[in-house]
PDB file of C-alpha atoms in Angstrom:
ATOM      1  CA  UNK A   1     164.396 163.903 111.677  1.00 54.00           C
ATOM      2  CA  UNK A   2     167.433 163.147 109.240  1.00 54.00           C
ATOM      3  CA  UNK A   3     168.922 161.106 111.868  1.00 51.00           C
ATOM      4  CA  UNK A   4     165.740 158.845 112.539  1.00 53.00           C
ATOM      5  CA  UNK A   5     165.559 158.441 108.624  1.00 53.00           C
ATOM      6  CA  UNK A   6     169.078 157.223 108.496  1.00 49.00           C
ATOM      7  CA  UNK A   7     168.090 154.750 111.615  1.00 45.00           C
ATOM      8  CA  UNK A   8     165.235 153.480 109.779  1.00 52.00           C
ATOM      9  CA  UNK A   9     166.934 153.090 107.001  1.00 50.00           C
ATOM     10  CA  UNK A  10     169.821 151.246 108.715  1.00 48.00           C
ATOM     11  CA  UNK A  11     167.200 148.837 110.070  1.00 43.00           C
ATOM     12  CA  UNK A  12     165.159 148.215 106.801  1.00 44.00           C
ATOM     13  CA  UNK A  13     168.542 147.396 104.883  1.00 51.00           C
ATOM     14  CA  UNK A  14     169.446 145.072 107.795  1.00 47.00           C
ATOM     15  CA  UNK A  15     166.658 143.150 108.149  1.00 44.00           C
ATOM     16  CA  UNK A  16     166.624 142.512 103.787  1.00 45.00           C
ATOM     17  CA  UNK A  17     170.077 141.073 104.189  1.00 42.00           C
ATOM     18  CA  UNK A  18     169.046 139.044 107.390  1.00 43.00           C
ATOM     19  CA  UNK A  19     165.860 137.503 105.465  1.00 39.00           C
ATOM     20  CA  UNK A  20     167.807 136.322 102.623  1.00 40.00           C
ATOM     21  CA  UNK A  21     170.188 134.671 104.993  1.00 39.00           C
ATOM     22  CA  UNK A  22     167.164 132.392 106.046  1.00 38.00           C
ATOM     23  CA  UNK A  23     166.808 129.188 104.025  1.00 41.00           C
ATOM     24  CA  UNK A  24     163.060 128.844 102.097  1.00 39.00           C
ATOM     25  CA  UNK A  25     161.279 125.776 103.319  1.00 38.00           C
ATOM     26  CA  UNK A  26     161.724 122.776 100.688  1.00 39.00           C
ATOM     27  CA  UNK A  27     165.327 124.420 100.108  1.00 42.00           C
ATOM     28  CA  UNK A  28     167.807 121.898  99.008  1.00 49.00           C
ATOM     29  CA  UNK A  29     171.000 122.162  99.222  1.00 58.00           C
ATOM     30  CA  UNK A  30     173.832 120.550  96.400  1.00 70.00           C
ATOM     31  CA  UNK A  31     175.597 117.532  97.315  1.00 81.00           C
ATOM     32  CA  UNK A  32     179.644 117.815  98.362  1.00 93.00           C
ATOM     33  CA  UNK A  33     180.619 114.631  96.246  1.00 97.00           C
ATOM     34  CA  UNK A  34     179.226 113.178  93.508  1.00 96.00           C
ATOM     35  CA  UNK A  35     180.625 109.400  92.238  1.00 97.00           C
ATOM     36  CA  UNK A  36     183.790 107.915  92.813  1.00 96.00           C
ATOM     37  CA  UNK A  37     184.620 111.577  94.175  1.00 97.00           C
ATOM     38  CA  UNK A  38     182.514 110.010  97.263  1.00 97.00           C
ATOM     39  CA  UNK A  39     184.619 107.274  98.025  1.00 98.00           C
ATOM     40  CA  UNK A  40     185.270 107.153 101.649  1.00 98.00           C
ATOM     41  CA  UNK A  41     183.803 110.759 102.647  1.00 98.00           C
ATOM     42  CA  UNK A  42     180.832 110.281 105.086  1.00 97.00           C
ATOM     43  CA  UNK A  43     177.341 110.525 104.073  1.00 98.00           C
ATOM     44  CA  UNK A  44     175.792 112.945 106.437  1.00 97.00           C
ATOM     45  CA  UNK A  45     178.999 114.809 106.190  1.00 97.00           C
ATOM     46  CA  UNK A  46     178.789 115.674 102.676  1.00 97.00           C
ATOM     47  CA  UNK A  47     175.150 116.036 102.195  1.00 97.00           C
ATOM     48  CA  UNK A  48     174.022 112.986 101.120  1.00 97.00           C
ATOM     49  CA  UNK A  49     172.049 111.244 103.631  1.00 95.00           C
ATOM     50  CA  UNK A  50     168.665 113.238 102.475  1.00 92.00           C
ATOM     51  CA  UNK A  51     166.961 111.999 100.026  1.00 89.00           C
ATOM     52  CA  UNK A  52     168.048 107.764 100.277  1.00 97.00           C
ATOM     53  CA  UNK A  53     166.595 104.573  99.168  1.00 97.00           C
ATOM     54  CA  UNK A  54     167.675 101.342 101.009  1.00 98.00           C
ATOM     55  CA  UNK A  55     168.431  99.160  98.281  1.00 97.00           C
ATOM     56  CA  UNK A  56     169.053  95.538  99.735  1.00 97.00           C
ATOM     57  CA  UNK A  57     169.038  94.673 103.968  1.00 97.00           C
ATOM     58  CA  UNK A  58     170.930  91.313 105.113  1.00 96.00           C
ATOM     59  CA  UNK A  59     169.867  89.829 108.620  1.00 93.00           C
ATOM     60  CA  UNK A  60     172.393  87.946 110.549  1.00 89.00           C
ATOM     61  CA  UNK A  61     171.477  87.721 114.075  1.00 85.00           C
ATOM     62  CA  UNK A  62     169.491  90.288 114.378  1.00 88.00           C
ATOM     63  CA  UNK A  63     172.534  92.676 113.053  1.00 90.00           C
ATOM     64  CA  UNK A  64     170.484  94.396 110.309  1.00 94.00           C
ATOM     65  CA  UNK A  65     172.765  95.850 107.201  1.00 96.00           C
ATOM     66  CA  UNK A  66     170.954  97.819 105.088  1.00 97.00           C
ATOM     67  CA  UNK A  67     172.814  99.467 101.598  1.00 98.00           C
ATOM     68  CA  UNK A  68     171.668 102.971 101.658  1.00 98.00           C
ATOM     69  CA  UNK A  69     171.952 104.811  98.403  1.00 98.00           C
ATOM     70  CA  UNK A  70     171.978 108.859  97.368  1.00 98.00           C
ATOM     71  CA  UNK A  71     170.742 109.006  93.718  1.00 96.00           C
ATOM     72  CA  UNK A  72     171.969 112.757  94.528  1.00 96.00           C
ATOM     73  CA  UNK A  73     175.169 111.907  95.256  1.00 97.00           C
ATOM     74  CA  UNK A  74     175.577 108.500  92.872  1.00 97.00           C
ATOM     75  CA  UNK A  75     176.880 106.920  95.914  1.00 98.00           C
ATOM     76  CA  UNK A  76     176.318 104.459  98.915  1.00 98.00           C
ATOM     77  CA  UNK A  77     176.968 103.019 102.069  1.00 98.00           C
ATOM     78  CA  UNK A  78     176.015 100.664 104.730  1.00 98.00           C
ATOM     79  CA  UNK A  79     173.807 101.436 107.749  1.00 97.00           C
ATOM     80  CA  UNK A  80     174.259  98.295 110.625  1.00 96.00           C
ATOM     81  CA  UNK A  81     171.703  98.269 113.324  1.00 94.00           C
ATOM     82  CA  UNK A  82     172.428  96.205 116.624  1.00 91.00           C
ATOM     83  CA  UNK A  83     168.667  94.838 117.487  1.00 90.00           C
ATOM     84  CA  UNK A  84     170.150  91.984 119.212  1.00 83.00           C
ATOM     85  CA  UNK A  85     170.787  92.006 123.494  1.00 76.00           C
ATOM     86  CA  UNK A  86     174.259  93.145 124.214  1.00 70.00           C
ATOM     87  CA  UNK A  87     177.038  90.194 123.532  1.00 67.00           C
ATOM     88  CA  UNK A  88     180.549  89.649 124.011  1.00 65.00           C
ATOM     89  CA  UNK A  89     181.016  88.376 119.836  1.00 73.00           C
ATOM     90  CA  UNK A  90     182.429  90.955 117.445  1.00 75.00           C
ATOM     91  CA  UNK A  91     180.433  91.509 114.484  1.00 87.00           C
ATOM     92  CA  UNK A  92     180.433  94.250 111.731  1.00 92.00           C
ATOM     93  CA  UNK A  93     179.423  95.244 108.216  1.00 95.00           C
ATOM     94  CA  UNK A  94     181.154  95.990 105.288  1.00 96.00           C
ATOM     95  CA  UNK A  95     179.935  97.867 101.820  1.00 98.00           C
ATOM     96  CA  UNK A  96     181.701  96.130  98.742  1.00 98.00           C
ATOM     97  CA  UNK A  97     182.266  97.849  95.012  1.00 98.00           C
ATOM     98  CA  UNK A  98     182.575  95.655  92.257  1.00 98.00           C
ATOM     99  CA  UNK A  99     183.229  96.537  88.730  1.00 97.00           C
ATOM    100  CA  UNK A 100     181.598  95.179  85.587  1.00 96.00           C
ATOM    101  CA  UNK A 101     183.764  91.910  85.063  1.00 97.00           C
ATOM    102  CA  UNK A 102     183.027  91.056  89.083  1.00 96.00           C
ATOM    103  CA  UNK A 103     186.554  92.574  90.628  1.00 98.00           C
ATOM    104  CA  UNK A 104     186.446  93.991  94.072  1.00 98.00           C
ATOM    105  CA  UNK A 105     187.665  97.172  93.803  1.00 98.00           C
ATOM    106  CA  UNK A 106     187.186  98.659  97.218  1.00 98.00           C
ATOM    107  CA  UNK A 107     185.310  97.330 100.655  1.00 98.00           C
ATOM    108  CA  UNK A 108     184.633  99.363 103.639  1.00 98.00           C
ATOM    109  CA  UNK A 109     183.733  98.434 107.222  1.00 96.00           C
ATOM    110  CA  UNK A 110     181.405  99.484 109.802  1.00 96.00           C
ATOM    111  CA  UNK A 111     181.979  97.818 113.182  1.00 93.00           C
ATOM    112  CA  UNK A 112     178.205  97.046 114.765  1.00 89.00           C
ATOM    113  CA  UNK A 113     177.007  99.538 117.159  1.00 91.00           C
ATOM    114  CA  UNK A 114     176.203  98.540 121.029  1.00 89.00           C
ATOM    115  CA  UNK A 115     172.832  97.070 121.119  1.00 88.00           C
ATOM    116  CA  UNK A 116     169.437  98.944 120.044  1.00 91.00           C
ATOM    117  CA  UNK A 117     171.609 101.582 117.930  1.00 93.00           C
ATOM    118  CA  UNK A 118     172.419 101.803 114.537  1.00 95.00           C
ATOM    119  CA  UNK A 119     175.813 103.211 112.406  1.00 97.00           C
ATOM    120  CA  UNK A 120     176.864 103.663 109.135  1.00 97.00           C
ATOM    121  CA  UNK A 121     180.416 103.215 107.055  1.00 98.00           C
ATOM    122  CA  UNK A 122     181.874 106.176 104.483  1.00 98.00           C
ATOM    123  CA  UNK A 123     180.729 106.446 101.156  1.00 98.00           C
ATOM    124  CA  UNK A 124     181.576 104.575  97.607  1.00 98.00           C
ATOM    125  CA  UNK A 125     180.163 105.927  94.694  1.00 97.00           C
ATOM    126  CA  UNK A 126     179.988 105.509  90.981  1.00 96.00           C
ATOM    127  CA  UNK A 127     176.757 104.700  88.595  1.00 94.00           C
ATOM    128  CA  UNK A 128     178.763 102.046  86.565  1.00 95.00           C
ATOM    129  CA  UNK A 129     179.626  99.813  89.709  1.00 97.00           C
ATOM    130  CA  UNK A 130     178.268  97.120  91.459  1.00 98.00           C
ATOM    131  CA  UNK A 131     177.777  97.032  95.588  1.00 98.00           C
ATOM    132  CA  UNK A 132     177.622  94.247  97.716  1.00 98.00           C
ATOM    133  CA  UNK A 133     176.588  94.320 101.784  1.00 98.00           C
ATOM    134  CA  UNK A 134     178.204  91.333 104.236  1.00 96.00           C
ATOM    135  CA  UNK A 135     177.412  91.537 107.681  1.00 93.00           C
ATOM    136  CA  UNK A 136     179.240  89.642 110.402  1.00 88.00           C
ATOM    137  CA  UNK A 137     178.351  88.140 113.677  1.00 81.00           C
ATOM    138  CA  UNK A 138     181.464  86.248 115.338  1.00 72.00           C
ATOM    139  CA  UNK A 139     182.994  84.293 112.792  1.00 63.00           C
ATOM    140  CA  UNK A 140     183.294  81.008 114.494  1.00 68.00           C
ATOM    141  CA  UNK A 141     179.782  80.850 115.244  1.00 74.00           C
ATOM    142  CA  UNK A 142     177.827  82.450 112.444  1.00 77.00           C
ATOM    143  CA  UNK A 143     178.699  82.653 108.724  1.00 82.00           C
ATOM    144  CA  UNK A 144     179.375  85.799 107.209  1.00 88.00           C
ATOM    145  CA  UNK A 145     175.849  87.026 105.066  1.00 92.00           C
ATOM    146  CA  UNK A 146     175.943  88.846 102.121  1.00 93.00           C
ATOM    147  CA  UNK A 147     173.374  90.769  99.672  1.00 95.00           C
ATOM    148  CA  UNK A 148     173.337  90.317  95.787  1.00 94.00           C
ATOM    149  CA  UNK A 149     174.906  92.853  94.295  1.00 93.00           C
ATOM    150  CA  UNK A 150     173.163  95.910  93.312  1.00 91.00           C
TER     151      UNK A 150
END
């Protein structure tokens, strides 16, 4: 009988530590980087990619750019989706951060995804910047397309 007990016990005190391992539904969980502290870290990587707002989208060619911010993580980046059939011509996005007097301060890249797919560049962050999206389709035969800043 002492031996069952202790068994039971065992069990009950196992299964209270294995419940509070599960997350609650709704749970969030905090952000890895927050501002400039995002700057080139990815977004799903470090938790940011949950609660986003697309900001501005740029069309060239039917290579869709779309700034993505995280007002959780006070940073963005740019999503490119290929909706155009397959093609020989390079093209790719970039995410641009400006600061108040208009200065380029840092650009990233994204090269554009094979057709009907979509991919995203790293991070930049920071409140008290500006961002800017380009996206490129072949350079000798399309001119490079750019958002206002944001």
């Amino acid at each position: 009988m002492v031996r069952k007990n202790a068994v039971k016990a065992a069990l009950v005190s196992a299964a209270a530590v294995a419940l509070t391992m599960i997350p609650l539904s709704g749970t969030s969980y905090a952000a890895g980087c927050s501002g400039s502290g995002c700057d080139n870290k990815g977004p799903v990587t470090y938790g940011c990619d949950g609660d986003v707002t697309t900001m501005r989208s740029v069309n060239n060619n039917s290579r869709v750019a779309e700034l993505r911010w995280s007002a959780d993580c006070t940073a963005g980046w740019v999503r490119v989706t290929n909706n155009a059939n397959p093609s020989q011509y390079a093209s790719y996005a970039t995410i641009e951060k400006y600061d108040a007097s208009g200065n380029l301060l840092k650009s990233l890249r994204v090269d554009t995804p094979p057709y009907g797919q979509s991919d995203w560049s790293n991070m930049l962050g920071g409140s008290q910047y500006y961002y800017r999206i380009c996206v490129r389709f072949d350079a000798d035969l399309y001119p490079l397309k750019c958002s206002t800043k944001w």
